């Protein structure tokens, strides 16, 4: 990363916000409040961290109006502040500005000489294709797309304008991804769904493969983490709507539908044909059963196992509470006799006047 | 996909079944009953969906004898039907026929000019090796094998006839995979098992690596999903028997044995030296402890944690039932006092005559 | 593997231990006690397997002093033994010796002609870089490093001396890994952390990306399995200290800190900003919540969900005990009424004198 410096006035010109303090305050890195030094810009979004205003060395703090005066005056007074109604959102936009303006990237190569782009692929303007990448016949690659080293775009796949595939991504044949998406390394889009029909074999079941004739259809503004698997549909498509965000190591089985704006944290697994609504959040390592429906605006807590449809917005979940292991062992023994215990309580109730 | 049309009589000639209706009925896609149009062939396997016979637009329905007449006559009558004892199995075979006859694939290249095949590898007839694939010395590649772009077949690995490795698969040195297998993208076969001996270090344990001297031995007709990790054995081999089917993101640790015909759904993890019997099913995200044994024909329910051996065929499992989160919180508090509660019930029972 | 034979005296010269029996006993493979043949060296570490001393065919057994005489005399007497206080540790070191001396590897190529190494990368002595590997500008690769086929080392990444990256590893820009590390295939180091700020959209939340400005910093002597995802930090770095061992398919989110010597088994997921102490063990498929702290020398049991900080060394965890599924169903129904049942027990206690 090229270390250079930017005046807070320049940030405000680009990103908005009100200034408190000296406009020529310069910053050269973005840091958390408690790690910030005199070259840093930091933010205060959660009032729980308000106390850090007294100790932070940050040259500039992004802060909401209610805390602006305090942030300005603490630590000797006169600290530079950017005042904005939503400091966390401002911080997000700052990081985007930072990547564009403060970070050196190696010079882009349009299409690396080692990349294999089939002449029967349709390649847009200002496309970058990395070393050893493969783009097969019939693929359509939109303007400004960046395809990382070793990525494979199979035949008849489509990539919308401005989308970035990191190194080692595989985008399967016939699969489509929209505009402005970002897919991280080693994610596989369009592996076969897990579908077999049982047939009687000599000694037991013989699994007869159901060829997966569908594809994956991904909307615009979707981000997908590294090492995810998103299977193609059996007949129709697996569908991921606009604005969905997916973390690492997520399994999305065939014919799943994920609604607009839903966010899915790491290590989640969603079984086949589940339909997840719009604007949901699915926290880390949750598991969703196949063929169920989840309404819009449902929040699933971390590591929950969702085995039935959810028809109302709200927060759902449950997990086994951890404990010192010795305690758990005692309770676990009782857990297997829970139904018995309920019967015993019922018997007691009958006997007790 | 090349859209063309096929007469139902041609399907019956290839796949069997009895015809009800016009043999020259033509179909150009395979669809679910409720999404089928007048160009579609669909199937009815689950009697629960029988009502869809009244509304489906499918030109042809694959159906069991008991529902054949109804399927033929609903929706104005005379619909074309293929009658077969097991419609789901017929559908599976239809998808296979469909891929062979109705789908255009880019023309195959025997060995892509960018692929690196060591002269000391033994390559069978009619092999396809994709762009940038690497096949090291001593590898043995059977007839009709297809190795995808960027796949790596390390030294002394073996691949049986007709097996397909998708792009980015890594088949480690000394590992063997049988005939007619399919391995999806980015799966790693033969990474090191997780084995370390603790030695006293200066401040705490120091882990001394146990080199993994075994390999992975995979039988015939095995399918493995994308982004799976199958570790090589510590001394002997990790073994996956014939006909096993494994979904995506599955972890199989060193020296695990999986019996013939067992099916393992997505995100399952199986710890070291576990022995799973034949014809088992392990549903999604289940976890199997190391060094345990599971008998033949055991079904493990989704997300279960199997911590002990299972000696009898049957269905086993258990998971924390989800709930509205507020309810869960109340119950979870009690859960940690379960053992206490049992003692209190016992005390009440003693006092109550 | 080149099968050759080694005299036990040569092993003792290299690895220490006391000899009982004939020094010219030759062995050509390492095997478990119960699979050993007359060419095998085996070990007995766990007294539970003592009975196998009577039946094993091993030519040589590595054994602790207390069992040495028995091992020497069983099975006709005079068996060769290597006597050492910690047979398991001796075995670990034996496997390392074995790989160096008994296993043939294809001759190394310094930098494969197909590899792309940017002239602005700093490459140490005796480095091996595999086919189609990519090393970008500004990368620093230490002496004796081995970079596998198709691995990608992005700009300004650093690799310490003697570290090995397996095929298909991606080491992201600015990320550092220390000396003598081993990273298995398809692992991604430095994908973006999962960070978004919610902004009001037209129909629901719109997620605004927080660019991840940090990197990943990995210490010395770290091993990481295949298909892991280790995200870069949002502002600071994700940190993995010296001597950490990580199995396959592990998710490590942004800004996680893992302390020295901690071992993490397969399919574990650790959410953002969690701080794990030194010399901990985290068993398979455990889940650690974000922003919590775990003290040194904590052991987490398999599949546990750790939702709060742990301040004392010890063993913690808990999981739903599996059962025959029909039993589970009965108990699960009660589980949702646990709080009610507690109230009923309380009511009974009040009524019962």
PDB file of N, CA, C and O in Angstrom, chain A residues 252-281:
ATOM      1  N   UNK A 252     -24.670 -23.538  -0.925  1.00  0.00           N
ATOM      2  CA  UNK A 252     -26.010 -23.225  -1.418  1.00  0.00           C
ATOM      3  C   UNK A 252     -26.371 -24.311  -2.425  1.00  0.00           C
ATOM      4  O   UNK A 252     -25.779 -24.408  -3.495  1.00  0.00           O
ATOM      5  N   UNK A 253     -27.343 -25.109  -2.052  1.00  0.00           N
ATOM      6  CA  UNK A 253     -27.675 -26.302  -2.838  1.00  0.00           C
ATOM      7  C   UNK A 253     -28.565 -25.935  -4.032  1.00  0.00           C
ATOM      8  O   UNK A 253     -28.967 -24.780  -4.211  1.00  0.00           O
ATOM      9  N   UNK A 254     -28.886 -26.924  -4.820  1.00  0.00           N
ATOM     10  CA  UNK A 254     -29.622 -26.658  -6.053  1.00  0.00           C
ATOM     11  C   UNK A 254     -31.033 -26.138  -5.808  1.00  0.00           C
ATOM     12  O   UNK A 254     -31.698 -26.532  -4.867  1.00  0.00           O
ATOM     13  N   UNK A 255     -31.404 -25.179  -6.661  1.00  0.00           N
ATOM     14  CA  UNK A 255     -32.749 -24.620  -6.675  1.00  0.00           C
ATOM     15  C   UNK A 255     -33.099 -23.801  -5.441  1.00  0.00           C
ATOM     16  O   UNK A 255     -34.267 -23.460  -5.230  1.00  0.00           O
ATOM     17  N   UNK A 256     -32.113 -23.453  -4.664  1.00  0.00           N
ATOM     18  CA  UNK A 256     -32.345 -22.480  -3.590  1.00  0.00           C
ATOM     19  C   UNK A 256     -32.642 -21.111  -4.220  1.00  0.00           C
ATOM     20  O   UNK A 256     -32.106 -20.779  -5.279  1.00  0.00           O
ATOM     21  N   UNK A 257     -33.514 -20.349  -3.583  1.00  0.00           N
ATOM     22  CA  UNK A 257     -33.745 -18.950  -3.968  1.00  0.00           C
ATOM     23  C   UNK A 257     -33.406 -18.065  -2.774  1.00  0.00           C
ATOM     24  O   UNK A 257     -33.915 -18.302  -1.685  1.00  0.00           O
ATOM     25  N   UNK A 258     -32.580 -17.059  -3.012  1.00  0.00           N
ATOM     26  CA  UNK A 258     -32.239 -16.106  -1.948  1.00  0.00           C
ATOM     27  C   UNK A 258     -32.760 -14.743  -2.388  1.00  0.00           C
ATOM     28  O   UNK A 258     -32.402 -14.257  -3.464  1.00  0.00           O
ATOM     29  N   UNK A 259     -33.593 -14.133  -1.537  1.00  0.00           N
ATOM     30  CA  UNK A 259     -34.230 -12.870  -1.914  1.00  0.00           C
ATOM     31  C   UNK A 259     -33.294 -11.669  -1.814  1.00  0.00           C
ATOM     32  O   UNK A 259     -32.251 -11.706  -1.156  1.00  0.00           O
ATOM     33  N   UNK A 260     -33.730 -10.602  -2.416  1.00  0.00           N
ATOM     34  CA  UNK A 260     -32.972  -9.346  -2.497  1.00  0.00           C
ATOM     35  C   UNK A 260     -32.447  -8.891  -1.136  1.00  0.00           C
ATOM     36  O   UNK A 260     -33.174  -8.882  -0.148  1.00  0.00           O
ATOM     37  N   UNK A 261     -31.198  -8.494  -1.109  1.00  0.00           N
ATOM     38  CA  UNK A 261     -30.648  -7.833   0.059  1.00  0.00           C
ATOM     39  C   UNK A 261     -30.393  -8.719   1.256  1.00  0.00           C
ATOM     40  O   UNK A 261     -30.038  -8.227   2.324  1.00  0.00           O
ATOM     41  N   UNK A 262     -30.561 -10.002   1.107  1.00  0.00           N
ATOM     42  CA  UNK A 262     -30.317 -10.902   2.239  1.00  0.00           C
ATOM     43  C   UNK A 262     -28.810 -11.095   2.443  1.00  0.00           C
ATOM     44  O   UNK A 262     -28.058 -11.191   1.478  1.00  0.00           O
ATOM     45  N   UNK A 263     -28.383 -11.125   3.704  1.00  0.00           N
ATOM     46  CA  UNK A 263     -26.963 -11.287   4.040  1.00  0.00           C
ATOM     47  C   UNK A 263     -26.762 -12.615   4.756  1.00  0.00           C
ATOM     48  O   UNK A 263     -27.514 -12.951   5.687  1.00  0.00           O
ATOM     49  N   UNK A 264     -25.760 -13.368   4.332  1.00  0.00           N
ATOM     50  CA  UNK A 264     -25.525 -14.727   4.821  1.00  0.00           C
ATOM     51  C   UNK A 264     -24.087 -14.830   5.304  1.00  0.00           C
ATOM     52  O   UNK A 264     -23.150 -14.677   4.510  1.00  0.00           O
ATOM     53  N   UNK A 265     -23.904 -15.092   6.579  1.00  0.00           N
ATOM     54  CA  UNK A 265     -22.555 -15.114   7.153  1.00  0.00           C
ATOM     55  C   UNK A 265     -21.851 -16.451   6.889  1.00  0.00           C
ATOM     56  O   UNK A 265     -22.420 -17.364   6.289  1.00  0.00           O
ATOM     57  N   UNK A 266     -20.631 -16.548   7.380  1.00  0.00           N
ATOM     58  CA  UNK A 266     -19.752 -17.662   7.031  1.00  0.00           C
ATOM     59  C   UNK A 266     -20.251 -19.016   7.495  1.00  0.00           C
ATOM     60  O   UNK A 266     -20.909 -19.151   8.523  1.00  0.00           O
ATOM     61  N   UNK A 267     -19.915 -20.032   6.690  1.00  0.00           N
ATOM     62  CA  UNK A 267     -20.136 -21.424   7.048  1.00  0.00           C
ATOM     63  C   UNK A 267     -21.600 -21.813   7.148  1.00  0.00           C
ATOM     64  O   UNK A 267     -21.950 -22.834   7.735  1.00  0.00           O
ATOM     65  N   UNK A 268     -22.476 -21.006   6.580  1.00  0.00           N
ATOM     66  CA  UNK A 268     -23.903 -21.367   6.510  1.00  0.00           C
ATOM     67  C   UNK A 268     -24.087 -22.440   5.431  1.00  0.00           C
ATOM     68  O   UNK A 268     -23.363 -22.482   4.451  1.00  0.00           O
ATOM     69  N   UNK A 269     -25.069 -23.318   5.643  1.00  0.00           N
ATOM     70  CA  UNK A 269     -25.427 -24.292   4.614  1.00  0.00           C
ATOM     71  C   UNK A 269     -26.932 -24.246   4.394  1.00  0.00           C
ATOM     72  O   UNK A 269     -27.699 -24.280   5.358  1.00  0.00           O
ATOM     73  N   UNK A 270     -27.329 -24.166   3.146  1.00  0.00           N
ATOM     74  CA  UNK A 270     -28.746 -24.081   2.788  1.00  0.00           C
ATOM     75  C   UNK A 270     -29.053 -25.241   1.849  1.00  0.00           C
ATOM     76  O   UNK A 270     -28.454 -25.361   0.780  1.00  0.00           O
ATOM     77  N   UNK A 271     -29.982 -26.087   2.268  1.00  0.00           N
ATOM     78  CA  UNK A 271     -30.267 -27.298   1.493  1.00  0.00           C
ATOM     79  C   UNK A 271     -31.209 -27.005   0.328  1.00  0.00           C
ATOM     80  O   UNK A 271     -31.811 -25.929   0.235  1.00  0.00           O
ATOM     81  N   UNK A 272     -31.362 -27.984  -0.517  1.00  0.00           N
ATOM     82  CA  UNK A 272     -31.993 -27.806  -1.816  1.00  0.00           C
ATOM     83  C   UNK A 272     -33.412 -27.260  -1.775  1.00  0.00           C
ATOM     84  O   UNK A 272     -34.227 -27.630  -0.933  1.00  0.00           O
ATOM     85  N   UNK A 273     -33.706 -26.364  -2.695  1.00  0.00           N
ATOM     86  CA  UNK A 273     -35.050 -25.831  -2.929  1.00  0.00           C
ATOM     87  C   UNK A 273     -35.584 -24.990  -1.783  1.00  0.00           C
ATOM     88  O   UNK A 273     -36.777 -24.645  -1.783  1.00  0.00           O
ATOM     89  N   UNK A 274     -34.743 -24.655  -0.805  1.00  0.00           N
ATOM     90  CA  UNK A 274     -35.188 -23.701   0.219  1.00  0.00           C
ATOM     91  C   UNK A 274     -35.379 -22.337  -0.429  1.00  0.00           C
ATOM     92  O   UNK A 274     -34.647 -21.963  -1.345  1.00  0.00           O
ATOM     93  N   UNK A 275     -36.402 -21.620   0.035  1.00  0.00           N
ATOM     94  CA  UNK A 275     -36.645 -20.257  -0.472  1.00  0.00           C
ATOM     95  C   UNK A 275     -36.500 -19.280   0.682  1.00  0.00           C
ATOM     96  O   UNK A 275     -37.305 -19.279   1.607  1.00  0.00           O
ATOM     97  N   UNK A 276     -35.485 -18.447   0.596  1.00  0.00           N
ATOM     98  CA  UNK A 276     -35.209 -17.451   1.637  1.00  0.00           C
ATOM     99  C   UNK A 276     -35.720 -16.112   1.126  1.00  0.00           C
ATOM    100  O   UNK A 276     -35.457 -15.750  -0.024  1.00  0.00           O
ATOM    101  N   UNK A 277     -36.414 -15.376   1.983  1.00  0.00           N
ATOM    102  CA  UNK A 277     -37.003 -14.110   1.567  1.00  0.00           C
ATOM    103  C   UNK A 277     -35.977 -12.993   1.389  1.00  0.00           C
ATOM    104  O   UNK A 277     -34.767 -13.212   1.455  1.00  0.00           O
ATOM    105  N   UNK A 278     -36.500 -11.798   1.184  1.00  0.00           N
ATOM    106  CA  UNK A 278     -35.676 -10.615   0.986  1.00  0.00           C
ATOM    107  C   UNK A 278     -35.324  -9.983   2.337  1.00  0.00           C
ATOM    108  O   UNK A 278     -36.072 -10.109   3.302  1.00  0.00           O
ATOM    109  N   UNK A 279     -34.178  -9.324   2.357  1.00  0.00           N
ATOM    110  CA  UNK A 279     -33.760  -8.545   3.534  1.00  0.00           C
ATOM    111  C   UNK A 279     -33.694  -9.383   4.804  1.00  0.00           C
ATOM    112  O   UNK A 279     -33.964  -8.914   5.912  1.00  0.00           O
ATOM    113  N   UNK A 280     -33.357 -10.628   4.658  1.00  0.00           N
ATOM    114  CA  UNK A 280     -33.109 -11.489   5.821  1.00  0.00           C
ATOM    115  C   UNK A 280     -31.634 -11.401   6.213  1.00  0.00           C
ATOM    116  O   UNK A 280     -30.778 -10.995   5.418  1.00  0.00           O
ATOM    117  N   UNK A 281     -31.325 -11.797   7.443  1.00  0.00           N
ATOM    118  CA  UNK A 281     -29.939 -12.057   7.818  1.00  0.00           C
ATOM    119  C   UNK A 281     -29.852 -13.483   8.360  1.00  0.00           C
ATOM    120  O   UNK A 281     -30.694 -13.909   9.151  1.00  0.00           O
TER     121      UNK A 281
END
